[in-house]
Coordinates of C-alpha atoms in Angstrom, one line a residue:
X1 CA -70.1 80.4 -83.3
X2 CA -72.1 76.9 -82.4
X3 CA -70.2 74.5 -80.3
X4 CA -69.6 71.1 -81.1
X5 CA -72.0 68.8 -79.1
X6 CA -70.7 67.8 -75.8
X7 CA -71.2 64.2 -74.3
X8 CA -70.7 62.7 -71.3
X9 CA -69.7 58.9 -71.7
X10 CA -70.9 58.0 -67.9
X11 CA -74.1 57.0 -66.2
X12 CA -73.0 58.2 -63.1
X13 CA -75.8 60.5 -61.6
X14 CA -73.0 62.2 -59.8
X15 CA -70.9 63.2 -62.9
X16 CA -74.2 64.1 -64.5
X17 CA -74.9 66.9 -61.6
X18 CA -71.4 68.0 -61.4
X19 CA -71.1 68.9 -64.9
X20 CA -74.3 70.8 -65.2
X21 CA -72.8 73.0 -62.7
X22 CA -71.2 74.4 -66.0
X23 CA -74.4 75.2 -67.4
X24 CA -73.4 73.9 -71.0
X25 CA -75.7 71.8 -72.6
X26 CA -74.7 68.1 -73.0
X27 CA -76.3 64.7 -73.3
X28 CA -75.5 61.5 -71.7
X29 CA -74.3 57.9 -73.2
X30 CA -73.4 55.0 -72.2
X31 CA -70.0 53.5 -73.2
X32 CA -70.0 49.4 -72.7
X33 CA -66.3 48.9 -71.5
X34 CA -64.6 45.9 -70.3
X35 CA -63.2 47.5 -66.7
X36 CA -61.5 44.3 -66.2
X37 CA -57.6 45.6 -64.7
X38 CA -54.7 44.4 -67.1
X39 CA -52.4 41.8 -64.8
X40 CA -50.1 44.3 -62.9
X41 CA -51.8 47.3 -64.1
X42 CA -51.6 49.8 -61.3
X43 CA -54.7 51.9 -59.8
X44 CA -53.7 55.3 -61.4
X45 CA -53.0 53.2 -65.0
X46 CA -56.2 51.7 -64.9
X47 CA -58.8 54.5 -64.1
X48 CA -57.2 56.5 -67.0
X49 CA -57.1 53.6 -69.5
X50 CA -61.0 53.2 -68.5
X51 CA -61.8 56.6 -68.9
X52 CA -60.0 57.3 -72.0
X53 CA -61.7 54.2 -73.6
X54 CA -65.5 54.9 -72.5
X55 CA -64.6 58.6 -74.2
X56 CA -63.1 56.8 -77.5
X57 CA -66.1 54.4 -77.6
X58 CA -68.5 57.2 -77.7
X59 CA -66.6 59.5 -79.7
X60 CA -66.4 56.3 -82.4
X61 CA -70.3 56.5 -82.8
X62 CA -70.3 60.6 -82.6
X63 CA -67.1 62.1 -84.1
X64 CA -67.8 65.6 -83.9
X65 CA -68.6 65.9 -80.7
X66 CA -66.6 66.5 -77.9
X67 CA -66.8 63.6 -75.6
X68 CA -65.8 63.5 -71.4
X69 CA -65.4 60.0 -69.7
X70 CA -64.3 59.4 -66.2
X71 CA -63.5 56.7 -63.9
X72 CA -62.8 56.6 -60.1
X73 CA -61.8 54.3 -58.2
X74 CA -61.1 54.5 -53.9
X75 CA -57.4 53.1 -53.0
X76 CA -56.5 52.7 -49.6
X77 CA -53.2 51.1 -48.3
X78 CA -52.9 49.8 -51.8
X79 CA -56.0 48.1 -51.9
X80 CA -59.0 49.2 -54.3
X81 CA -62.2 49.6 -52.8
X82 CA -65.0 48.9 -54.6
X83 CA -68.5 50.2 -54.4
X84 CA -70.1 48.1 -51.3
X85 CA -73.4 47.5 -52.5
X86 CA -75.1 46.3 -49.0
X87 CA -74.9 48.0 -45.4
X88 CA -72.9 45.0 -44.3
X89 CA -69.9 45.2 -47.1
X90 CA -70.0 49.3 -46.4
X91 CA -69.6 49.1 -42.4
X92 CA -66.7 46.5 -42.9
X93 CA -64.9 48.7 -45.8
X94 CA -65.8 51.6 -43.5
X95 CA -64.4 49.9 -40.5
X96 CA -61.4 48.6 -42.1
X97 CA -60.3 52.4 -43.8
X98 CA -60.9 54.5 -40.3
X99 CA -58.3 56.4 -39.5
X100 CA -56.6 56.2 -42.7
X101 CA -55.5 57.7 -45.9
X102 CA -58.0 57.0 -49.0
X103 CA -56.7 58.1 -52.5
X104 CA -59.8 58.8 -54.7
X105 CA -58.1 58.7 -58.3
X106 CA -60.0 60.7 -61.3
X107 CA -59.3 59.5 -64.3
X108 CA -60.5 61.6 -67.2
X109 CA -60.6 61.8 -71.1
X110 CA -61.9 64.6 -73.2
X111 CA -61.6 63.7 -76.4
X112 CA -62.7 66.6 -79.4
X113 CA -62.3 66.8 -83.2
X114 CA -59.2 68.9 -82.4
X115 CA -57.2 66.4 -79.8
X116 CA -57.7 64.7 -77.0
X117 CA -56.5 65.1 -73.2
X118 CA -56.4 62.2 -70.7
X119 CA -55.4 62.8 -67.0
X120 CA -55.5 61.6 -63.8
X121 CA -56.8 64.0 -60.3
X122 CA -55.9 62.8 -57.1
X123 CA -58.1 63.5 -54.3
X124 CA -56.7 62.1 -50.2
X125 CA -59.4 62.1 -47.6
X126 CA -58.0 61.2 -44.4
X127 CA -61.0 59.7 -42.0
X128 CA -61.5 59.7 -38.7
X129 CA -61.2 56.8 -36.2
X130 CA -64.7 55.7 -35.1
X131 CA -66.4 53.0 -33.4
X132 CA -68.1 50.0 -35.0
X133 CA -71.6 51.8 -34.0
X134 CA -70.7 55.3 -35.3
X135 CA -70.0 53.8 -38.7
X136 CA -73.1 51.1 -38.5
X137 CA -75.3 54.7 -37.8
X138 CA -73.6 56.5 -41.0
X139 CA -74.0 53.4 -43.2
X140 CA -78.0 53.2 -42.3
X141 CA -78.7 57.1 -42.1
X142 CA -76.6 58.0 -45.8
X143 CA -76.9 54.2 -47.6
X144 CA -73.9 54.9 -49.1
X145 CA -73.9 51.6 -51.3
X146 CA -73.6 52.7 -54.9
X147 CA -70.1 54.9 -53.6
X148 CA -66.8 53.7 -53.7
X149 CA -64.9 54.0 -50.1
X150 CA -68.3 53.8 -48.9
X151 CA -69.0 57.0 -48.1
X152 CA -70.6 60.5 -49.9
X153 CA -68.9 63.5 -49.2
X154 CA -71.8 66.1 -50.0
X155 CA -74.0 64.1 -47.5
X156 CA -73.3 63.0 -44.1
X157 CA -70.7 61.7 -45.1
X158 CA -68.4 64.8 -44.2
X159 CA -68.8 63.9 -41.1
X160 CA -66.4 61.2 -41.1
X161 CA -63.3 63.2 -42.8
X162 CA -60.2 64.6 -40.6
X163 CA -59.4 66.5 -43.8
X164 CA -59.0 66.5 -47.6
X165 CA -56.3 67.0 -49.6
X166 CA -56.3 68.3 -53.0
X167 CA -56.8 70.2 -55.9
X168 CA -60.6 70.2 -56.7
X169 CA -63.1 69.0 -54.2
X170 CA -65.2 68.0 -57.2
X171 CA -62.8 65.2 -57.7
X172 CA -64.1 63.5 -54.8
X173 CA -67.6 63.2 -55.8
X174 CA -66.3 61.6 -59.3
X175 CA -65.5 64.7 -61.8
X176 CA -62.9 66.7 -61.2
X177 CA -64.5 70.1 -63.0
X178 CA -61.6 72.4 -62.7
X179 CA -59.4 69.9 -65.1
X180 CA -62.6 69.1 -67.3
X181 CA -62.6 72.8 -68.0
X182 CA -58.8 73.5 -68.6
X183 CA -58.7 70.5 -70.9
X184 CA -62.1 72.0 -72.7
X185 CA -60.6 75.0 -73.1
X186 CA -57.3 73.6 -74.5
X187 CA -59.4 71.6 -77.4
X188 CA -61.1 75.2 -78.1
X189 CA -64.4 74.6 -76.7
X190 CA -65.7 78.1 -75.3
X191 CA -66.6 77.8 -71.4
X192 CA -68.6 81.6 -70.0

């Protein structure tokens, strides 16, 4: 039996490594989405609204296939961290989240011929206090800048983490794969 095609509605090199871990063939486009937040619209509202419409805006141009969109976004103390961008916004995000809690939120839409499945995995990393020069030598070794919470969890980044709370360690690097393949499964696309 051939599988529908599957899509990934990101550009996102990390979501595009994570989910050849699966070893299914898929092909990436781009979804062109306003990611402007609704007045009010809370953190976990918001990535899930994004990543359900990136999924529908790609599924519109390609209705068979089966289409995954994401969205993450770091919150810490209620405040969303964007990616930094330069060294100097990364060591003052980094300096201003040590020895705090930071929520990475997944939000995730898979949306197939047979249904669709939208849901949000939550991911706590709890960093370590450090000094203004440990986090000025992470920021320059790992140039975290394209990463929101300024920091990269498969790199040298580790090194900063207390611990991790969560369900799938995936969903800290931006695609939470153990929900990407229930949902897949639910909407009868065969995983190995």
């Amino acid at each position: 039996m051939a599988l529908p095609e599957l899509i990934l509605a990101s550009t996102s090199p990390y979501r595009r490594d994570l989910l050849r871990r699966l070893q299914i063939p898929f092909r990436v486009e781009i979804a062109a989405v306003d990611e402007t937040p609704l007045p009010d619209e809370a953190p976990e509202t918001l990535v899930c609204r994004l990543a359900d419409a990136k999924a529908l805006a790609v599924a519109q141009r390609f209705p068979q296939a089966v289409v995954i969109g994401a969205d993450q976004m770091a919150v810490c103390a209620g405040r969303i961290l964007g990616k930094p961008g330069n060294i100097e916004q990364a060591v003052a995000q980094l300096t201003w989240m040590q020895g705090q809690a930071v929520d990475f939120l997944n939000g995730v839409a898979v949306v197939a011929p047979s249904g669709t499945e939208v849901f949000l995995v939550p991911y706590r990393v709890v960093l370590y206090a450090l000094t203004h020069a440990e986090i000025r030598r992470y920021v320059e070794r790992d140039t975290p800048l394209d990463c929101a919470g300024s920091f990269r969890s498969e790199g040298l980044g580790i090194s900063l983490v207390e611990h991790m709370e969560g369900e799938d360690p995936n969903a800290l690097m931006g695609l939470p794969l153990i929900a990407v393949c229930r949902a897949l499964r639910n909407l009868g696309y065969l995983l190995p």
